[in-house]
Amino acid sequence: MKCGMGPEVRDLEEVSINLDPIQAGGRLTADAMKAVIAYGDGYSVCDHCVRPNRLDYIKKPGIEQFHKDLAGFIGMDQVRVVPGARRGFQAVARTYICKGDPVLVTSLSHYTEFLAIEESGGIPFEVQAGEDRIVSADAVAETIEEVIRREGRNPQLFFLDHVDYQFGNFHPVRDLIKVAHTYDIPVLYNGAYTVGIIPVNGRDIGADFVVGSGHKSMAAPAPSGVLGTTSERSDEVFRTTKVRGDRTGRTFGIKEVEMMGCTLMGVTLIGMMASFPHVKERVRHWDRELSNAEMILGSLLSIEGTEVLSEYPRRHTLTRVDTTKSFDVVAKKHKKKGFFFTSSLKEKGITGIIQGATRVWKYNPYGITREQAQYVALSFREIAQENGLNTI
Ligand SMILES: *Cc1c(COP(=O)(O)O)cnc(C)c1O
């Protein structure tokens, strides 16, 4: 089926169990799908926009209230919705980083943080994660000292991912933020894999900024996300325009510079709002997700030679495994080579693992049912057994 003469209909989520790490938490709820249809037109949220004419003041639909609720949900004083976590990074980077400024990231930081730094002219310094692939407070302190020695001043900002995208490991953000704060370095807590997935309270954690991704973790359409700040920082990041037209003398009220005035004007925001009650509920059931993930990993680890590269036991569903000594041994002799594994999975209706991967790969069973998780666990073992691998 096609959308008229346009693109094919996408039915991947309907016809398969999708384990794609970046797609799991962004699948729309049925309510978000309704919102998508109802608010698909361009500036659809602007019907009742009245003075002072800014997105976060719109009362109908309840966008103003949603901002308050969202701030409460992530434990910050002020929030704005942004077109993706990366646009949140960008707003903060452009506010605090000047050309040549040192900025702290980690060896597991997401590329969008690097790009935000690059655009602002900053210089990234990576805190090296330990052998356990976790960033330690000591490593943060040492890196800051090293930056001070080399650059003669503090890093201006610290981008810190609570759960990293590579291993899905939890980093001790509270402790790491404490260290940064002893040097007066503001910290951006990157919750791309946490906000909307587990309960997050920025105030408790001590973050100056909290960023979340709507389309990665809040069951919202892309591009969407949230940027929260403390009241101490909100006037800086959310500063209003001071510019003036030289001929007309026009000024632009309370439009915020980093937000380019208004951000999510339609389907993205309303989709996020429609999913929000479900998201608030689902963060309370993280234990179910973890137990599904545990079952699937248990099955993988029962295949002789398979190793887990993520921290273990798992605390997040996003997991990286190494099957060099199991599925890759099969790939070497199989007529389909490395594609035997993902094509066997596909035959069983399981997708989302990088095609042709048989060595190091990631998956994320977030959001699937218990029965689906059992089926996935069984399927991995079946593929192993069918190809002569030992299972315990
Ligand atoms: C996916 C991801 C991002 C980017 O999120 P967007 O909402 O797509 O901009 C940033 N950081 C981490 C750790 C991520 O996993």
mmCIF file of C-alpha atoms and ligand atoms in Angstrom:
data_model
loop_
_atom_site.group_PDB
_atom_site.id
_atom_site.type_symbol
_atom_site.label_atom_id
_atom_site.label_comp_id
_atom_site.label_asym_id
_atom_site.label_seq_id
_atom_site.Cartn_x
_atom_site.Cartn_y
_atom_site.Cartn_z
ATOM 1 C CA MET A 1 0.000 0.000 0.000
ATOM 2 C CA LYS A 2 1.174 3.517 -0.772
ATOM 3 C CA CYS A 3 0.241 6.928 0.523
ATOM 4 C CA GLY A 4 -1.221 8.035 -2.819
ATOM 5 C CA MET A 5 1.626 8.482 -5.269
ATOM 6 C CA GLY A 6 3.919 9.112 -2.313
ATOM 7 C CA PRO A 7 5.852 6.901 0.093
ATOM 8 C CA GLU A 8 5.027 3.333 1.050
ATOM 9 C CA VAL A 9 2.988 2.767 4.173
ATOM 10 C CA ARG A 10 5.272 1.754 7.046
ATOM 11 C CA ASP A 11 4.016 -1.325 8.842
ATOM 12 C CA LEU A 12 7.202 -2.536 10.513
ATOM 13 C CA GLU A 13 5.839 -2.171 14.036
ATOM 14 C CA GLU A 14 2.635 -4.005 13.117
ATOM 15 C CA VAL A 15 4.224 -6.975 11.384
ATOM 16 C CA SER A 16 7.318 -7.558 13.511
ATOM 17 C CA ILE A 17 8.918 -7.349 16.913
ATOM 18 C CA ASN A 18 11.290 -4.432 16.547
ATOM 19 C CA LEU A 19 14.380 -4.415 18.785
ATOM 20 C CA ASP A 20 15.988 -1.325 17.245
ATOM 21 C CA PRO A 21 17.650 0.493 20.166
ATOM 22 C CA ILE A 22 16.707 3.984 19.023
ATOM 23 C CA GLN A 23 13.119 3.189 18.065
ATOM 24 C CA ALA A 24 11.817 1.338 21.109
ATOM 25 C CA GLY A 25 10.854 4.241 23.362
ATOM 26 C CA GLY A 26 9.568 6.459 20.579
ATOM 27 C CA ARG A 27 6.800 4.233 19.262
ATOM 28 C CA LEU A 28 3.590 6.212 19.397
ATOM 29 C CA THR A 29 0.745 5.393 21.710
ATOM 30 C CA ALA A 30 -2.687 5.054 20.103
ATOM 31 C CA ASP A 31 -3.564 8.454 21.571
ATOM 32 C CA ALA A 32 -0.525 10.042 19.954
ATOM 33 C CA MET A 33 -1.598 8.526 16.636
ATOM 34 C CA LYS A 34 -4.998 10.162 16.989
ATOM 35 C CA ALA A 35 -3.277 13.442 17.795
ATOM 36 C CA VAL A 36 -1.119 13.089 14.707
ATOM 37 C CA ILE A 37 -4.194 12.875 12.528
ATOM 38 C CA ALA A 38 -6.076 15.654 14.279
ATOM 39 C CA TYR A 39 -3.152 18.085 14.384
ATOM 40 C CA GLY A 40 -1.376 17.193 11.151
ATOM 41 C CA ASP A 41 -1.900 20.575 9.556
ATOM 42 C CA GLY A 42 0.960 23.059 9.673
ATOM 43 C CA TYR A 43 0.620 25.542 12.507
ATOM 44 C CA SER A 44 -2.290 23.615 13.967
ATOM 45 C CA VAL A 45 -1.668 24.594 17.594
ATOM 46 C CA CYS A 46 -1.910 28.292 16.764
ATOM 47 C CA ASP A 47 -5.718 28.500 16.480
ATOM 48 C CA HIS A 48 -6.092 30.121 19.867
ATOM 49 C CA CYS A 49 -2.734 31.802 20.262
ATOM 50 C CA VAL A 50 -3.268 35.158 21.931
ATOM 51 C CA ARG A 51 -0.927 37.745 23.430
ATOM 52 C CA PRO A 52 1.830 37.454 24.508
ATOM 53 C CA ASN A 53 1.989 35.081 21.533
ATOM 54 C CA ARG A 54 4.314 32.348 22.544
ATOM 55 C CA LEU A 55 3.885 28.609 22.247
ATOM 56 C CA ASP A 56 4.231 27.908 25.972
ATOM 57 C CA TYR A 57 1.407 30.368 26.777
ATOM 58 C CA ILE A 58 -1.229 28.701 24.595
ATOM 59 C CA LYS A 59 -4.165 27.615 26.773
ATOM 60 C CA LYS A 60 -6.242 25.827 24.158
ATOM 61 C CA PRO A 61 -5.149 23.117 23.655
ATOM 62 C CA GLY A 62 -3.534 22.997 27.099
ATOM 63 C CA ILE A 63 0.049 23.672 26.116
ATOM 64 C CA GLU A 64 0.716 26.077 28.981
ATOM 65 C CA GLN A 65 -0.377 23.494 31.536
ATOM 66 C CA PHE A 66 1.618 20.802 29.747
ATOM 67 C CA HIS A 67 4.787 22.836 30.237
ATOM 68 C CA LYS A 68 4.101 22.977 33.968
ATOM 69 C CA ASP A 69 3.333 19.270 34.133
ATOM 70 C CA LEU A 70 6.437 18.426 32.160
ATOM 71 C CA ALA A 71 8.597 20.558 34.468
ATOM 72 C CA GLY A 72 7.160 18.644 37.418
ATOM 73 C CA PHE A 73 7.727 15.338 35.680
ATOM 74 C CA ILE A 74 11.469 15.930 35.240
ATOM 75 C CA GLY A 75 11.902 17.886 38.469
ATOM 76 C CA MET A 76 13.048 21.167 36.943
ATOM 77 C CA ASP A 77 11.770 24.735 37.343
ATOM 78 C CA GLN A 78 11.287 25.702 33.696
ATOM 79 C CA VAL A 79 10.906 23.648 30.550
ATOM 80 C CA ARG A 80 10.560 24.276 26.861
ATOM 81 C CA VAL A 81 9.808 21.753 24.182
ATOM 82 C CA VAL A 82 12.486 21.499 21.524
ATOM 83 C CA PRO A 83 12.849 19.697 18.178
ATOM 84 C CA GLY A 84 14.918 16.819 19.562
ATOM 85 C CA ALA A 85 17.379 16.433 22.410
ATOM 86 C CA ARG A 86 20.089 17.790 20.139
ATOM 87 C CA ARG A 87 18.303 21.147 19.876
ATOM 88 C CA GLY A 88 18.310 21.276 23.657
ATOM 89 C CA PHE A 89 22.089 20.714 23.671
ATOM 90 C CA GLN A 90 22.448 23.398 21.047
ATOM 91 C CA ALA A 91 20.483 26.009 23.020
ATOM 92 C CA VAL A 92 22.605 25.412 26.120
ATOM 93 C CA ALA A 93 25.871 25.285 24.174
ATOM 94 C CA ARG A 94 25.151 28.554 22.370
ATOM 95 C CA THR A 95 24.342 30.202 25.674
ATOM 96 C CA TYR A 96 27.468 29.214 27.579
ATOM 97 C CA ILE A 97 30.208 28.314 25.111
ATOM 98 C CA CYS A 98 32.348 30.881 23.320
ATOM 99 C CA LYS A 99 35.071 30.273 20.757
ATOM 100 C CA GLY A 100 37.949 28.324 22.251
ATOM 101 C CA ASP A 101 36.160 27.400 25.482
ATOM 102 C CA PRO A 102 36.942 23.970 26.911
ATOM 103 C CA VAL A 103 33.862 21.765 27.354
ATOM 104 C CA LEU A 104 33.621 18.447 29.156
ATOM 105 C CA VAL A 105 32.058 15.358 27.578
ATOM 106 C CA THR A 106 32.838 11.678 28.113
ATOM 107 C CA SER A 107 34.294 8.882 26.017
ATOM 108 C CA LEU A 108 30.718 7.562 25.675
ATOM 109 C CA SER A 109 29.049 10.865 24.771
ATOM 110 C CA HIS A 110 26.624 11.089 21.876
ATOM 111 C CA TYR A 111 27.815 12.742 18.656
ATOM 112 C CA THR A 112 25.137 15.441 18.846
ATOM 113 C CA GLU A 113 26.844 16.813 21.958
ATOM 114 C CA PHE A 114 30.089 17.122 20.022
ATOM 115 C CA LEU A 115 28.271 18.886 17.191
ATOM 116 C CA ALA A 116 26.653 21.348 19.593
ATOM 117 C CA ILE A 117 30.121 22.141 20.972
ATOM 118 C CA GLU A 118 31.604 22.421 17.500
ATOM 119 C CA GLU A 119 28.934 24.822 16.349
ATOM 120 C CA SER A 120 29.597 27.066 19.346
ATOM 121 C CA GLY A 121 33.352 27.022 18.732
ATOM 122 C CA GLY A 122 34.124 25.101 21.916
ATOM 123 C CA ILE A 123 36.760 22.409 22.360
ATOM 124 C CA PRO A 124 35.568 19.048 23.700
ATOM 125 C CA PHE A 125 37.547 17.212 26.374
ATOM 126 C CA GLU A 126 36.490 13.623 26.994
ATOM 127 C CA VAL A 127 36.440 12.039 30.416
ATOM 128 C CA GLN A 128 37.598 8.476 29.785
ATOM 129 C CA ALA A 129 35.190 5.817 31.035
ATOM 130 C CA GLY A 130 36.832 3.095 33.133
ATOM 131 C CA GLU A 131 37.475 -0.497 32.147
ATOM 132 C CA ASP A 132 34.012 -1.247 33.459
ATOM 133 C CA ARG A 133 32.732 1.246 30.825
ATOM 134 C CA ILE A 134 31.410 3.508 33.524
ATOM 135 C CA VAL A 135 32.463 7.109 34.101
ATOM 136 C CA SER A 136 33.818 7.613 37.611
ATOM 137 C CA ALA A 137 33.937 10.703 39.818
ATOM 138 C CA ASP A 138 37.726 10.390 40.005
ATOM 139 C CA ALA A 139 38.013 10.430 36.233
ATOM 140 C CA VAL A 140 35.860 13.577 36.069
ATOM 141 C CA ALA A 141 38.014 15.325 38.693
ATOM 142 C CA GLU A 142 41.248 14.279 36.957
ATOM 143 C CA THR A 143 40.033 15.473 33.566
ATOM 144 C CA ILE A 144 38.937 18.828 34.958
ATOM 145 C CA GLU A 145 42.371 19.258 36.594
ATOM 146 C CA GLU A 146 44.027 18.350 33.326
ATOM 147 C CA VAL A 147 41.921 20.884 31.403
ATOM 148 C CA ILE A 148 42.817 23.570 33.938
ATOM 149 C CA ARG A 149 46.523 22.754 33.564
ATOM 150 C CA ARG A 150 46.402 22.794 29.780
ATOM 151 C CA GLU A 151 43.927 25.588 29.134
ATOM 152 C CA GLY A 152 44.414 27.727 32.211
ATOM 153 C CA ARG A 153 40.709 27.662 33.033
ATOM 154 C CA ASN A 154 37.683 25.565 33.853
ATOM 155 C CA PRO A 155 35.561 23.752 31.315
ATOM 156 C CA GLN A 156 32.501 25.941 30.703
ATOM 157 C CA LEU A 157 29.977 23.129 30.606
ATOM 158 C CA PHE A 158 29.707 19.371 31.168
ATOM 159 C CA PHE A 159 27.515 17.186 28.935
ATOM 160 C CA LEU A 160 26.689 14.078 30.909
ATOM 161 C CA ASP A 161 24.678 11.125 29.590
ATOM 162 C CA HIS A 162 22.894 9.269 32.374
ATOM 163 C CA VAL A 163 22.589 6.147 30.229
ATOM 164 C CA ASP A 164 25.022 6.031 27.326
ATOM 165 C CA TYR A 165 23.948 5.003 23.841
ATOM 166 C CA GLN A 166 26.810 2.536 23.367
ATOM 167 C CA PHE A 167 26.366 0.134 26.264
ATOM 168 C CA GLY A 168 23.195 1.316 27.942
ATOM 169 C CA ASN A 169 25.193 1.656 31.158
ATOM 170 C CA PHE A 170 24.115 3.856 34.038
ATOM 171 C CA HIS A 171 26.687 6.400 35.139
ATOM 172 C CA PRO A 172 26.676 7.768 38.694
ATOM 173 C CA VAL A 173 25.393 11.182 37.610
ATOM 174 C CA ARG A 174 24.725 12.498 41.096
ATOM 175 C CA ASP A 175 28.371 11.989 42.131
ATOM 176 C CA LEU A 176 29.724 13.228 38.814
ATOM 177 C CA ILE A 177 27.635 16.400 39.014
ATOM 178 C CA LYS A 178 28.886 17.020 42.563
ATOM 179 C CA VAL A 179 32.455 16.958 41.319
ATOM 180 C CA ALA A 180 31.701 19.351 38.441
ATOM 181 C CA HIS A 181 29.913 21.707 40.813
ATOM 182 C CA THR A 182 32.915 21.949 43.121
ATOM 183 C CA TYR A 183 34.547 23.645 40.106
ATOM 184 C CA ASP A 184 31.404 25.696 39.360
ATOM 185 C CA ILE A 185 30.876 23.905 36.069
ATOM 186 C CA PRO A 186 27.206 23.738 35.038
ATOM 187 C CA VAL A 187 26.028 20.266 34.036
ATOM 188 C CA LEU A 188 23.623 19.250 31.304
ATOM 189 C CA TYR A 189 22.022 15.932 32.184
ATOM 190 C CA ASN A 190 21.336 14.049 28.954
ATOM 191 C CA GLY A 191 18.280 11.879 29.508
ATOM 192 C CA ALA A 192 17.796 10.701 25.916
ATOM 193 C CA TYR A 193 17.566 7.118 27.224
ATOM 194 C CA THR A 194 15.936 7.907 30.575
ATOM 195 C CA VAL A 195 13.363 10.738 30.445
ATOM 196 C CA GLY A 196 10.087 8.989 29.610
ATOM 197 C CA ILE A 197 11.545 5.567 30.416
ATOM 198 C CA ILE A 198 12.418 5.736 34.118
ATOM 199 C CA PRO A 199 11.545 8.380 36.724
ATOM 200 C CA VAL A 200 13.992 11.300 36.442
ATOM 201 C CA ASN A 201 14.218 14.165 38.917
ATOM 202 C CA GLY A 202 16.729 16.775 37.808
ATOM 203 C CA ARG A 203 16.590 18.659 41.090
ATOM 204 C CA ASP A 204 17.416 15.526 43.132
ATOM 205 C CA ILE A 205 20.230 14.650 40.771
ATOM 206 C CA GLY A 206 21.603 18.185 40.980
ATOM 207 C CA ALA A 207 21.459 18.914 37.241
ATOM 208 C CA ASP A 208 21.474 22.480 35.924
ATOM 209 C CA PHE A 209 19.794 21.325 32.716
ATOM 210 C CA VAL A 210 17.810 18.216 31.851
ATOM 211 C CA VAL A 211 17.351 17.211 28.234
ATOM 212 C CA GLY A 212 15.049 14.461 27.014
ATOM 213 C CA SER A 213 14.148 13.132 23.595
ATOM 214 C CA GLY A 214 10.474 12.930 22.652
ATOM 215 C CA HIS A 215 10.963 10.617 19.705
ATOM 216 C CA LYS A 216 13.485 8.388 21.445
ATOM 217 C CA SER A 217 11.908 7.953 24.832
ATOM 218 C CA MET A 218 8.573 9.744 25.213
ATOM 219 C CA ALA A 219 6.401 8.023 22.599
ATOM 220 C CA ALA A 220 6.257 11.243 20.579
ATOM 221 C CA PRO A 221 6.626 12.063 16.879
ATOM 222 C CA ALA A 222 9.974 13.364 15.614
ATOM 223 C CA PRO A 223 11.498 15.808 16.029
ATOM 224 C CA SER A 224 10.569 16.475 19.636
ATOM 225 C CA GLY A 225 12.218 16.767 23.004
ATOM 226 C CA VAL A 226 12.391 18.705 26.212
ATOM 227 C CA LEU A 227 14.878 21.115 27.747
ATOM 228 C CA GLY A 228 14.495 21.825 31.456
ATOM 229 C CA THR A 229 16.486 24.236 33.599
ATOM 230 C CA THR A 230 16.741 25.422 37.159
ATOM 231 C CA SER A 231 15.299 28.861 37.897
ATOM 232 C CA GLU A 232 18.898 30.095 38.348
ATOM 233 C CA ARG A 233 19.711 29.258 34.734
ATOM 234 C CA SER A 234 16.413 29.782 32.970
ATOM 235 C CA ASP A 235 16.861 33.516 32.310
ATOM 236 C CA GLU A 236 20.133 32.746 30.588
ATOM 237 C CA VAL A 237 19.050 29.907 28.297
ATOM 238 C CA PHE A 238 15.544 31.234 27.787
ATOM 239 C CA ARG A 239 16.553 34.893 27.404
ATOM 240 C CA THR A 240 14.108 36.957 25.390
ATOM 241 C CA THR A 241 14.829 38.944 22.255
ATOM 242 C CA LYS A 242 16.329 42.423 22.458
ATOM 243 C CA VAL A 243 16.710 42.983 18.727
ATOM 244 C CA ARG A 244 15.093 45.914 16.918
ATOM 245 C CA GLY A 245 14.367 46.594 13.266
ATOM 246 C CA ASP A 246 16.451 49.601 12.281
ATOM 247 C CA ARG A 247 13.887 51.097 9.868
ATOM 248 C CA THR A 248 10.635 49.949 11.396
ATOM 249 C CA GLY A 249 11.692 50.047 15.029
ATOM 250 C CA ARG A 250 9.927 46.736 15.486
ATOM 251 C CA THR A 251 10.651 44.638 18.545
ATOM 252 C CA PHE A 252 9.539 41.088 19.138
ATOM 253 C CA GLY A 253 8.119 40.875 22.611
ATOM 254 C CA ILE A 254 8.920 37.861 24.721
ATOM 255 C CA LYS A 255 10.076 35.554 21.965
ATOM 256 C CA GLU A 256 13.064 33.544 23.191
ATOM 257 C CA VAL A 257 16.228 33.740 21.131
ATOM 258 C CA GLU A 258 17.472 30.165 21.599
ATOM 259 C CA MET A 259 13.981 28.826 20.867
ATOM 260 C CA MET A 260 13.710 30.968 17.697
ATOM 261 C CA GLY A 261 10.432 32.194 19.133
ATOM 262 C CA CYS A 262 8.287 29.088 18.986
ATOM 263 C CA THR A 263 9.387 25.476 18.567
ATOM 264 C CA LEU A 264 6.931 22.594 18.112
ATOM 265 C CA MET A 265 3.910 24.080 16.422
ATOM 266 C CA GLY A 266 1.803 21.061 15.582
ATOM 267 C CA VAL A 267 1.813 17.348 15.461
ATOM 268 C CA THR A 268 5.059 16.869 17.417
ATOM 269 C CA LEU A 269 3.926 18.720 20.499
ATOM 270 C CA ILE A 270 0.351 17.428 20.468
ATOM 271 C CA GLY A 271 1.636 13.879 19.960
ATOM 272 C CA MET A 272 3.936 14.329 22.942
ATOM 273 C CA MET A 273 1.057 15.683 25.026
ATOM 274 C CA ALA A 274 -1.257 12.841 24.023
ATOM 275 C CA SER A 275 1.330 10.251 25.076
ATOM 276 C CA PHE A 276 2.250 12.050 28.288
ATOM 277 C CA PRO A 277 -0.288 10.369 30.621
ATOM 278 C CA HIS A 278 0.886 6.976 29.320
ATOM 279 C CA VAL A 279 4.525 7.976 29.708
ATOM 280 C CA LYS A 280 3.951 9.099 33.303
ATOM 281 C CA GLU A 281 2.409 5.711 33.982
ATOM 282 C CA ARG A 282 4.974 3.598 32.166
ATOM 283 C CA VAL A 283 8.011 4.942 34.048
ATOM 284 C CA ARG A 284 6.526 3.260 37.119
ATOM 285 C CA HIS A 285 6.766 -0.152 35.460
ATOM 286 C CA TRP A 286 10.429 -0.211 34.554
ATOM 287 C CA ASP A 287 10.820 -3.454 36.515
ATOM 288 C CA ARG A 288 8.707 -5.286 33.914
ATOM 289 C CA GLU A 289 10.888 -4.011 31.105
ATOM 290 C CA LEU A 290 14.032 -5.036 32.949
ATOM 291 C CA SER A 291 12.685 -8.474 33.610
ATOM 292 C CA ASN A 292 11.925 -8.952 29.899
ATOM 293 C CA ALA A 293 15.414 -7.740 29.040
ATOM 294 C CA GLU A 294 16.907 -10.082 31.616
ATOM 295 C CA MET A 295 15.105 -13.063 30.124
ATOM 296 C CA ILE A 296 16.306 -12.260 26.615
ATOM 297 C CA LEU A 297 19.890 -11.698 27.713
ATOM 298 C CA GLY A 298 19.757 -14.897 29.751
ATOM 299 C CA SER A 299 18.812 -16.763 26.615
ATOM 300 C CA LEU A 300 21.637 -15.152 24.617
ATOM 301 C CA LEU A 301 24.149 -15.951 27.335
ATOM 302 C CA SER A 302 23.011 -19.556 27.344
ATOM 303 C CA ILE A 303 24.452 -19.797 23.836
ATOM 304 C CA GLU A 304 28.029 -20.923 24.255
ATOM 305 C CA GLY A 305 30.588 -18.219 23.414
ATOM 306 C CA THR A 306 28.217 -15.239 23.750
ATOM 307 C CA GLU A 307 29.357 -12.381 25.957
ATOM 308 C CA VAL A 308 27.646 -9.268 27.259
ATOM 309 C CA LEU A 309 29.604 -6.010 26.874
ATOM 310 C CA SER A 310 27.155 -3.865 28.838
ATOM 311 C CA GLU A 311 27.317 -3.731 32.626
ATOM 312 C CA TYR A 312 25.888 -6.900 34.128
ATOM 313 C CA PRO A 313 23.401 -7.503 35.677
ATOM 314 C CA ARG A 314 21.574 -5.086 33.409
ATOM 315 C CA ARG A 315 20.006 -1.917 34.723
ATOM 316 C CA HIS A 316 18.790 -0.738 31.307
ATOM 317 C CA THR A 317 17.099 -2.574 28.438
ATOM 318 C CA LEU A 318 19.517 -1.267 25.775
ATOM 319 C CA THR A 319 22.202 -3.939 25.675
ATOM 320 C CA ARG A 320 25.372 -4.621 23.713
ATOM 321 C CA VAL A 321 26.563 -8.167 23.214
ATOM 322 C CA ASP A 322 29.545 -9.837 21.571
ATOM 323 C CA THR A 323 28.758 -12.951 19.552
ATOM 324 C CA THR A 324 32.149 -13.246 17.863
ATOM 325 C CA LYS A 325 32.591 -16.664 19.476
ATOM 326 C CA SER A 326 29.068 -17.855 18.709
ATOM 327 C CA PHE A 327 27.033 -16.455 15.788
ATOM 328 C CA ASP A 328 30.118 -15.148 13.995
ATOM 329 C CA VAL A 329 31.648 -18.642 13.995
ATOM 330 C CA VAL A 330 28.537 -19.806 12.122
ATOM 331 C CA ALA A 331 28.726 -16.814 9.750
ATOM 332 C CA LYS A 332 32.198 -17.854 8.602
ATOM 333 C CA LYS A 333 30.817 -21.107 7.157
ATOM 334 C CA HIS A 334 27.253 -20.130 6.294
ATOM 335 C CA LYS A 335 26.248 -19.595 2.664
ATOM 336 C CA LYS A 336 24.598 -16.294 3.607
ATOM 337 C CA LYS A 337 27.764 -15.258 5.509
ATOM 338 C CA GLY A 338 27.073 -12.651 8.159
ATOM 339 C CA PHE A 339 23.535 -12.134 6.932
ATOM 340 C CA PHE A 340 22.381 -15.546 8.121
ATOM 341 C CA PHE A 341 21.708 -14.200 11.610
ATOM 342 C CA THR A 342 19.558 -11.164 10.875
ATOM 343 C CA SER A 343 17.794 -12.976 8.043
ATOM 344 C CA SER A 344 16.945 -15.892 10.363
ATOM 345 C CA LEU A 345 15.578 -13.374 12.828
ATOM 346 C CA LYS A 346 13.595 -11.715 10.072
ATOM 347 C CA GLU A 347 12.035 -15.058 9.123
ATOM 348 C CA LYS A 348 10.863 -15.267 12.705
ATOM 349 C CA GLY A 349 9.466 -11.740 12.549
ATOM 350 C CA ILE A 350 12.175 -10.063 14.626
ATOM 351 C CA THR A 351 13.877 -6.908 13.325
ATOM 352 C CA GLY A 352 15.929 -3.957 14.486
ATOM 353 C CA ILE A 353 19.408 -5.486 14.722
ATOM 354 C CA ILE A 354 21.929 -4.051 12.261
ATOM 355 C CA GLN A 355 21.815 -6.173 9.117
ATOM 356 C CA GLY A 356 24.700 -8.557 8.762
ATOM 357 C CA ALA A 357 25.897 -8.075 12.350
ATOM 358 C CA THR A 358 27.293 -11.217 13.957
ATOM 359 C CA ARG A 359 30.033 -9.821 16.183
ATOM 360 C CA VAL A 360 29.150 -6.817 18.299
ATOM 361 C CA TRP A 361 25.577 -5.580 18.197
ATOM 362 C CA LYS A 362 22.931 -3.834 20.260
ATOM 363 C CA TYR A 363 19.276 -4.436 20.851
ATOM 364 C CA ASN A 364 16.572 -2.926 23.019
ATOM 365 C CA PRO A 365 13.485 -4.950 23.943
ATOM 366 C CA TYR A 366 11.818 -1.972 25.648
ATOM 367 C CA GLY A 367 8.061 -1.876 25.235
ATOM 368 C CA ILE A 368 7.418 -5.409 24.022
ATOM 369 C CA THR A 369 5.060 -7.728 25.872
ATOM 370 C CA ARG A 370 6.118 -10.600 28.115
ATOM 371 C CA GLU A 371 4.974 -13.099 25.473
ATOM 372 C CA GLN A 372 6.970 -11.328 22.774
ATOM 373 C CA ALA A 373 10.026 -11.311 25.034
ATOM 374 C CA GLN A 374 9.638 -15.058 25.597
ATOM 375 C CA TYR A 375 9.367 -15.550 21.862
ATOM 376 C CA VAL A 376 12.503 -13.465 21.210
ATOM 377 C CA ALA A 377 14.431 -15.375 23.880
ATOM 378 C CA LEU A 378 13.361 -18.684 22.370
ATOM 379 C CA SER A 379 14.156 -17.506 18.836
ATOM 380 C CA PHE A 380 17.777 -16.646 19.645
ATOM 381 C CA ARG A 381 18.285 -20.126 21.092
ATOM 382 C CA GLU A 382 16.563 -21.787 18.153
ATOM 383 C CA ILE A 383 18.771 -19.991 15.637
ATOM 384 C CA ALA A 384 21.818 -21.046 17.645
ATOM 385 C CA GLN A 385 20.694 -24.687 17.833
ATOM 386 C CA GLU A 386 19.694 -24.858 14.157
ATOM 387 C CA ASN A 387 23.234 -23.774 13.320
ATOM 388 C CA GLY A 388 25.012 -26.231 15.571
ATOM 389 C CA LEU A 389 25.928 -23.948 18.456
ATOM 390 C CA ASN A 390 25.856 -25.406 21.964
ATOM 391 C CA THR A 391 23.264 -24.072 24.333
ATOM 392 C CA ILE A 392 23.310 -24.615 28.055
HETATM 393 C C1 LIG B 1 19.523 9.574 20.578
HETATM 394 C C2 LIG B 1 20.426 10.343 21.459
HETATM 395 C C3 LIG B 1 20.561 11.731 21.313
HETATM 396 C C4 LIG B 1 19.856 12.503 20.226
HETATM 397 O O1 LIG B 1 18.492 12.635 20.493
HETATM 398 P P1 LIG B 1 17.553 13.454 19.501
HETATM 399 O O2 LIG B 1 16.303 13.639 20.254
HETATM 400 O O3 LIG B 1 17.375 12.627 18.259
HETATM 401 O O4 LIG B 1 18.254 14.754 19.177
HETATM 402 C C5 LIG B 1 21.377 12.388 22.186
HETATM 403 N N1 LIG B 1 22.048 11.741 23.156
HETATM 404 C C6 LIG B 1 21.956 10.422 23.332
HETATM 405 C C7 LIG B 1 22.702 9.763 24.450
HETATM 406 C C8 LIG B 1 21.148 9.678 22.492
HETATM 407 O O5 LIG B 1 21.073 8.359 22.671
#
